[in-house]
Tab-separated table of C-alpha atoms in Angstrom:
chain	number	residue	atom	x	y	z
A	1	MET	CA	-12.604	-5.587	63.019
A	2	PRO	CA	-8.977	-6.184	64.018
A	3	HIS	CA	-6.364	-5.130	61.504
A	4	ASP	CA	-5.708	-8.058	59.175
A	5	ARG	CA	-1.951	-8.278	58.970
A	6	ASP	CA	0.249	-11.276	58.364
A	7	ASP	CA	2.956	-11.918	60.926
A	8	GLY	CA	5.614	-12.437	58.280
A	9	HIS	CA	5.800	-16.170	58.945
A	10	GLY	CA	2.361	-17.427	58.044
A	11	HIS	CA	2.289	-19.558	61.177
A	12	GLU	CA	0.367	-17.599	63.731
A	13	HIS	CA	-2.879	-18.836	65.189
A	14	GLY	CA	-5.379	-18.079	67.904
A	15	HIS	CA	-7.335	-20.293	70.262
A	16	GLY	CA	-10.760	-19.521	71.643
A	17	HIS	CA	-11.804	-21.276	74.839
A	18	GLY	CA	-15.248	-21.774	76.268
A	19	HIS	CA	-14.623	-19.413	79.137
A	20	GLY	CA	-13.718	-16.382	77.102
A	21	HIS	CA	-9.973	-16.895	76.918
A	22	GLY	CA	-7.887	-16.527	73.809
A	23	HIS	CA	-4.298	-17.260	72.936
A	24	GLY	CA	-2.265	-16.645	69.817
A	25	HIS	CA	1.375	-16.894	68.962
A	26	ALA	CA	3.731	-17.053	66.010
A	27	HIS	CA	5.966	-20.045	65.523
A	28	ASP	CA	9.670	-20.192	64.688
A	29	ARG	CA	10.470	-17.255	66.905
A	30	GLY	CA	13.097	-19.117	68.926
A	31	PRO	CA	16.695	-18.007	69.187
A	32	VAL	CA	18.634	-18.152	65.946
A	33	SER	CA	21.517	-20.622	66.024
A	34	TYR	CA	24.929	-18.988	66.281
A	35	GLY	CA	26.705	-22.141	67.426
A	36	ARG	CA	29.479	-21.910	64.835
A	37	ALA	CA	29.949	-18.202	65.477
A	38	PHE	CA	30.335	-18.789	69.209
A	39	ALA	CA	32.702	-21.724	68.657
A	40	ALA	CA	34.861	-19.687	66.288
A	41	GLY	CA	34.812	-16.665	68.589
A	42	VAL	CA	35.805	-18.690	71.648
A	43	SER	CA	38.608	-20.447	69.763
A	44	LEU	CA	40.062	-17.179	68.482
A	45	GLN	CA	39.827	-15.550	71.893
A	46	VAL	CA	41.455	-18.450	73.775
A	47	GLY	CA	44.416	-18.445	71.416
A	48	PHE	CA	44.800	-14.693	71.664
A	49	VAL	CA	44.561	-14.675	75.477
A	50	VAL	CA	47.437	-17.136	75.700
A	51	LEU	CA	49.486	-14.994	73.312
A	52	GLU	CA	48.754	-11.809	75.283
A	53	VAL	CA	49.738	-13.362	78.598
A	54	ILE	CA	53.043	-14.637	77.201
A	55	TYR	CA	54.024	-11.376	75.558
A	56	GLY	CA	52.512	-9.240	78.312
A	57	LEU	CA	54.896	-10.848	80.789
A	58	ARG	CA	57.834	-10.594	78.409
A	59	ALA	CA	57.150	-6.942	77.575
A	60	HIS	CA	56.246	-5.930	81.163
A	61	SER	CA	53.083	-4.396	79.719
A	62	MET	CA	50.196	-3.825	82.100
A	63	ALA	CA	48.000	-2.910	79.153
A	64	LEU	CA	48.556	-6.299	77.473
A	65	LEU	CA	48.050	-8.267	80.687
A	66	ALA	CA	44.949	-6.264	81.546
A	67	ASP	CA	43.584	-6.821	78.071
A	68	ALA	CA	44.316	-10.543	78.439
A	69	GLY	CA	42.252	-10.599	81.622
A	70	HIS	CA	39.495	-8.702	79.865
A	71	ASN	CA	39.552	-11.140	76.945
A	72	LEU	CA	39.493	-14.117	79.326
A	73	GLY	CA	36.287	-12.731	80.815
A	74	ASP	CA	34.913	-12.473	77.303
A	75	VAL	CA	35.817	-16.094	76.583
A	76	LEU	CA	33.779	-17.184	79.589
A	77	GLY	CA	30.968	-14.839	78.592
A	78	LEU	CA	30.911	-16.092	75.001
A	79	ALA	CA	30.890	-19.700	76.149
A	80	LEU	CA	28.010	-19.005	78.530
A	81	ALA	CA	26.063	-17.098	75.876
A	82	GLY	CA	26.507	-19.920	73.388
A	83	VAL	CA	25.326	-22.511	75.914
A	84	ALA	CA	22.373	-20.286	76.834
A	85	LEU	CA	21.205	-20.088	73.223
A	86	VAL	CA	21.289	-23.883	72.954
A	87	VAL	CA	19.503	-24.367	76.278
A	88	ALA	CA	16.898	-21.723	75.341
A	89	LYS	CA	15.673	-23.968	72.515
A	90	ARG	CA	14.511	-26.695	74.880
A	91	LYS	CA	10.797	-27.291	74.868
A	92	GLY	CA	8.623	-26.575	77.869
A	93	SER	CA	7.935	-29.147	80.543
A	94	ALA	CA	5.498	-29.625	83.411
A	95	LEU	CA	7.966	-27.785	85.654
A	96	ARG	CA	9.211	-25.100	83.240
A	97	THR	CA	6.252	-24.440	80.964
A	98	TYR	CA	8.146	-21.815	78.945
A	99	GLY	CA	11.161	-24.083	78.617
A	100	MET	CA	14.595	-22.566	79.236
A	101	ARG	CA	14.133	-19.421	77.121
A	102	ARG	CA	14.983	-17.154	80.047
A	103	ALA	CA	18.515	-18.582	80.081
A	104	SER	CA	19.366	-16.138	77.295
A	105	ILE	CA	18.369	-13.216	79.553
A	106	LEU	CA	20.470	-14.542	82.424
A	107	ALA	CA	23.446	-14.941	80.087
A	108	ALA	CA	23.121	-11.355	78.841
A	109	LEU	CA	22.932	-10.113	82.433
A	110	PHE	CA	25.981	-12.149	83.455
A	111	ASN	CA	27.937	-10.881	80.454
A	112	ALA	CA	27.214	-7.273	81.353
A	113	LEU	CA	28.135	-7.793	85.007
A	114	SER	CA	31.319	-9.699	84.155
A	115	LEU	CA	32.395	-6.962	81.752
A	116	LEU	CA	31.919	-4.349	84.463
A	117	PHE	CA	33.791	-6.478	87.005
A	118	VAL	CA	36.771	-7.234	84.776
A	119	THR	CA	37.005	-3.653	83.539
A	120	GLY	CA	36.982	-2.418	87.124
A	121	GLY	CA	39.948	-4.677	87.858
A	122	VAL	CA	41.757	-3.344	84.810
A	123	ALA	CA	41.174	0.230	85.948
A	124	TRP	CA	42.515	-0.533	89.432
A	125	GLU	CA	45.711	-2.102	88.098
A	126	SER	CA	46.163	0.805	85.702
A	127	VAL	CA	46.092	3.258	88.597
A	128	GLN	CA	48.786	1.223	90.363
A	129	ARG	CA	50.988	1.347	87.272
A	130	LEU	CA	50.523	5.091	87.003
A	131	LEU	CA	51.872	5.424	90.530
A	132	HIS	CA	54.639	2.844	90.070
A	133	PRO	CA	55.665	2.741	86.376
A	134	VAL	CA	57.888	0.027	84.900
A	135	ASP	CA	59.787	-0.247	81.624
A	136	VAL	CA	57.676	-1.474	78.727
A	137	HIS	CA	58.911	-3.275	75.578
A	138	SER	CA	56.767	-1.196	73.270
A	139	GLY	CA	57.672	-3.060	70.059
A	140	GLU	CA	56.155	-6.313	71.247
A	141	VAL	CA	53.163	-4.438	72.650
A	142	ILE	CA	52.455	-2.857	69.260
A	143	VAL	CA	52.595	-6.154	67.351
A	144	VAL	CA	50.417	-8.121	69.783
A	145	ALA	CA	47.895	-5.293	70.187
A	146	ALA	CA	47.612	-4.866	66.409
A	147	LEU	CA	46.923	-8.575	66.122
A	148	GLY	CA	44.269	-8.116	68.807
A	149	VAL	CA	42.473	-5.537	66.675
A	150	VAL	CA	42.260	-8.077	63.837
A	151	VAL	CA	41.241	-11.034	66.018
A	152	ASN	CA	38.626	-9.143	68.025
A	153	GLY	CA	37.302	-7.306	64.985
A	154	ALA	CA	36.891	-10.567	63.068
A	155	SER	CA	35.186	-12.187	66.063
A	156	ALA	CA	32.788	-9.247	66.457
A	157	ALA	CA	31.902	-9.442	62.764
A	158	LEU	CA	30.516	-12.947	63.366
A	159	PHE	CA	27.684	-11.452	65.434
A	160	VAL	CA	26.818	-8.279	63.518
A	161	SER	CA	23.738	-9.735	61.811
A	162	GLY	CA	22.108	-10.818	65.065
A	163	SER	CA	23.181	-7.974	67.350
A	164	LYS	CA	19.989	-5.949	66.785
A	165	ARG	CA	17.602	-8.875	67.086
A	166	ASP	CA	18.875	-10.628	70.204
A	167	LEU	CA	20.236	-8.983	73.357
A	168	ASN	CA	22.370	-12.043	74.025
A	169	ILE	CA	24.001	-11.767	70.589
A	170	HIS	CA	24.297	-8.022	71.132
A	171	ALA	CA	26.157	-8.657	74.384
A	172	ALA	CA	28.665	-10.877	72.568
A	173	PHE	CA	29.088	-8.265	69.844
A	174	VAL	CA	29.640	-5.480	72.387
A	175	HIS	CA	32.235	-7.538	74.238
A	176	LEU	CA	34.238	-8.298	71.111
A	177	ALA	CA	33.929	-4.850	69.558
A	178	THR	CA	35.037	-3.369	72.865
A	179	ASP	CA	38.069	-5.650	72.879
A	180	ALA	CA	38.992	-4.457	69.400
A	181	VAL	CA	38.870	-0.845	70.592
A	182	ILE	CA	40.962	-1.687	73.641
A	183	SER	CA	43.576	-3.421	71.480
A	184	LEU	CA	43.699	-0.401	69.197
A	185	GLY	CA	44.250	1.874	72.187
A	186	VAL	CA	47.049	-0.364	73.444
A	187	ALA	CA	48.713	-0.375	70.011
A	188	VAL	CA	48.572	3.421	69.770
A	189	ALA	CA	49.991	3.727	73.282
A	190	GLY	CA	52.810	1.388	72.279
A	191	VAL	CA	53.704	3.591	69.320
A	192	VAL	CA	53.776	6.729	71.482
A	193	ILE	CA	55.899	4.980	74.137
A	194	LEU	CA	58.309	3.836	71.435
A	195	ARG	CA	58.728	7.423	70.235
A	196	THR	CA	58.680	9.276	73.559
A	197	GLY	CA	59.740	6.756	76.219
A	198	TRP	CA	56.786	7.786	78.422
A	199	VAL	CA	56.061	4.390	80.020
A	200	ARG	CA	53.170	5.708	82.127
A	201	LEU	CA	51.169	5.954	78.925
A	202	ASP	CA	50.791	2.159	78.957
A	203	ALA	CA	48.715	2.384	82.135
A	204	ALA	CA	47.066	5.661	81.136
A	205	ALA	CA	45.782	4.149	77.883
A	206	SER	CA	44.407	1.150	79.740
A	207	LEU	CA	42.654	3.391	82.261
A	208	THR	CA	41.147	5.615	79.556
A	209	VAL	CA	39.758	2.698	77.607
A	210	SER	CA	38.411	1.137	80.819
A	211	VAL	CA	36.365	4.243	81.538
A	212	ALA	CA	34.958	4.160	78.003
A	213	VAL	CA	34.078	0.465	78.385
A	214	LEU	CA	32.275	1.102	81.673
A	215	ALA	CA	30.197	3.839	80.056
A	216	GLY	CA	29.277	1.660	77.092
A	217	THR	CA	28.458	-1.380	79.206
A	218	TRP	CA	25.941	0.485	81.359
A	219	SER	CA	23.335	0.461	78.587
A	220	LEU	CA	23.741	-3.278	78.096
A	221	LEU	CA	23.426	-3.894	81.845
A	222	ARG	CA	20.306	-1.731	82.073
A	223	ARG	CA	18.589	-3.570	79.208
A	224	ALA	CA	19.481	-7.002	80.588
A	225	MET	CA	18.329	-6.029	84.082
A	226	ASN	CA	15.013	-4.744	82.745
A	227	LEU	CA	14.384	-8.017	80.922
A	228	ALA	CA	15.280	-9.995	84.044
A	229	LEU	CA	12.744	-7.934	86.015
A	230	ASP	CA	9.968	-8.407	83.416
A	231	ALA	CA	9.997	-4.783	82.277
A	232	VAL	CA	8.339	-3.868	78.983
A	233	PRO	CA	10.957	-4.666	76.300
A	234	GLU	CA	12.636	-1.753	74.548
A	235	GLY	CA	10.859	-0.660	71.382
A	236	ILE	CA	7.386	-1.513	72.676
A	237	GLU	CA	5.215	1.375	73.887
A	238	LEU	CA	2.664	-0.017	76.298
A	239	GLU	CA	0.198	2.841	75.815
A	240	ARG	CA	0.183	2.287	72.055
A	241	VAL	CA	-0.610	-1.371	72.645
A	242	ARG	CA	-3.391	-0.403	75.060
A	243	ALA	CA	-4.796	2.093	72.569
A	244	TYR	CA	-4.882	-0.566	69.842
A	245	LEU	CA	-6.713	-3.040	72.067
A	246	LEU	CA	-9.217	-0.391	73.178
A	247	ALA	CA	-9.918	0.491	69.545
A	248	LEU	CA	-10.902	-3.076	68.670
A	249	PRO	CA	-14.586	-3.430	67.732
A	250	GLY	CA	-16.715	-4.370	70.731
A	251	VAL	CA	-14.015	-3.665	73.329
A	252	THR	CA	-15.094	-1.189	76.015
A	253	ALA	CA	-12.229	-1.588	78.506
A	254	VAL	CA	-8.797	-3.165	78.863
A	255	HIS	CA	-7.175	-4.149	82.164
A	256	ASP	CA	-4.503	-6.453	83.576
A	257	LEU	CA	-2.335	-5.635	80.555
A	258	HIS	CA	1.220	-6.971	80.791
A	259	VAL	CA	4.051	-7.171	78.258
A	260	TRP	CA	7.422	-8.714	79.067
A	261	GLY	CA	10.310	-10.594	77.497
A	262	MET	CA	10.164	-14.381	77.634
A	263	SER	CA	13.712	-14.412	76.240
A	264	THR	CA	16.055	-11.982	74.515
A	265	THR	CA	14.103	-12.499	71.272
A	266	GLU	CA	10.511	-13.344	72.247
A	267	ASN	CA	7.948	-11.020	73.840
A	268	VAL	CA	4.724	-11.957	75.613
A	269	LEU	CA	1.415	-10.153	76.232
A	270	THR	CA	-1.505	-10.965	78.495
A	271	ALA	CA	-4.614	-8.787	78.866
A	272	HIS	CA	-8.291	-8.783	79.783
A	273	LEU	CA	-10.692	-7.361	77.184
A	274	VAL	CA	-14.155	-6.284	78.312
A	275	MET	CA	-16.610	-7.024	75.464
A	276	PRO	CA	-20.239	-6.744	76.702
A	277	ARG	CA	-21.640	-8.114	73.456
A	278	GLY	CA	-19.095	-10.871	73.010
A	279	GLY	CA	-17.892	-11.501	69.481
A	280	ALA	CA	-14.384	-12.741	70.255
A	281	ASP	CA	-14.289	-15.834	68.041
A	282	ASP	CA	-11.206	-17.662	66.791
A	283	THR	CA	-10.843	-15.360	63.783
A	284	PHE	CA	-10.955	-12.256	65.965
A	285	LEU	CA	-8.305	-13.609	68.341
A	286	SER	CA	-6.134	-14.795	65.470
A	287	LEU	CA	-6.135	-11.398	63.752
A	288	VAL	CA	-5.352	-9.573	67.004
A	289	ALA	CA	-2.408	-11.897	67.676
A	290	ALA	CA	-1.106	-11.446	64.117
A	291	TYR	CA	-1.318	-7.649	64.334
A	292	LEU	CA	0.455	-7.512	67.703
A	293	ASP	CA	3.185	-9.726	66.291
A	294	ALA	CA	3.692	-7.761	63.082
A	295	THR	CA	3.391	-4.291	64.613
A	296	PHE	CA	4.742	-4.537	68.155
A	297	ARG	CA	6.990	-7.646	67.999
A	298	ILE	CA	4.774	-9.405	70.548
A	299	HIS	CA	5.013	-13.049	69.612
A	300	HIS	CA	2.909	-14.762	72.282
A	301	THR	CA	-0.510	-13.229	73.002
A	302	THR	CA	-3.022	-14.450	75.590
A	303	LEU	CA	-6.343	-12.608	75.878
A	304	GLN	CA	-9.164	-13.117	78.368
A	305	VAL	CA	-12.520	-11.822	77.158
A	306	GLU	CA	-15.070	-10.670	79.741
A	307	LEU	CA	-18.689	-9.607	79.368
A	308	GLY	CA	-18.323	-6.886	81.987
A	309	SER	CA	-20.992	-8.150	84.369
A	310	HIS	CA	-21.367	-5.861	87.390
A	311	ALA	CA	-22.532	-8.821	89.455
A	312	GLU	CA	-19.169	-10.556	89.107
A	313	PRO	CA	-16.509	-7.926	88.382
A	314	CYS	CA	-13.027	-9.110	87.500
A	315	ALA	CA	-10.780	-9.256	90.569
A	316	LEU	CA	-7.899	-7.910	88.469
A	317	ALA	CA	-9.727	-4.844	87.162
A	318	GLY	CA	-8.997	-2.560	90.102
A	319	GLU	CA	-6.266	0.078	90.175
A	320	ASP	CA	-4.448	-1.836	92.910
A	321	ALA	CA	-4.260	-5.037	90.858
A	322	ILE	CA	-0.919	-6.030	89.393
């Protein structure tokens, strides 16, 4: 018999259909609301961007202006991520049967790409300042950058709890935590410039941090791209899932097995189970769905049960089938 495990919510169920199909899913798996967190984060960032631009121009600091541009990109990214989480809660329709859940994946992908784009611009401007240095008012740079550490750190803290559960929330956290690190680097550079007068350090610090940001953003981009291309979500081993299904009582073969992310928080599975003797009733399907949910974080399960007739083999059972 399938492993009898609760999904942690007590709301999962399975459906058996007359043609050997089964479907089970757990409820209340939609994106968690972080509306207030996004609103607070955007408000803090907008105010800080304005401050950085004003003092960046006054202090002739490329690092402050570059960081302002970086933070502006984050403001847009945060706003988009917040909107995506709201849109992702919309129910399905005749046109979009899964609703707008995939909006959260698109937002995460856009955030990663925008971070790479903005950071590339920062790096380019930093190189120009290394070649053509200008005087920097390091005192103002230190104060504004130190404030940036506090503002960005506080904003990042708003998303800590959800950063491991939702890639979209993780993207927001990475953006803000990265900004805090950048601000810290700018502040340290300002202190060194104040003591040594080496104005090129302003651009050098910006370039160094930009390289670090590019390296850290690559992982986020890779994960978002994989979700956009329906890859198996991270943390789910497809062969373990296949082994579990094959070990179910009465199952002799498994084919057309697919697992992908419906959103940044919800995973989906479809598969064909060959069961020559039948036996896939509602209880069987329900227990399988509950186990997949609790063990593999697969929240929406659809199973097609086949009797394995050689007269009418499944068209999707061949090696060349998707």
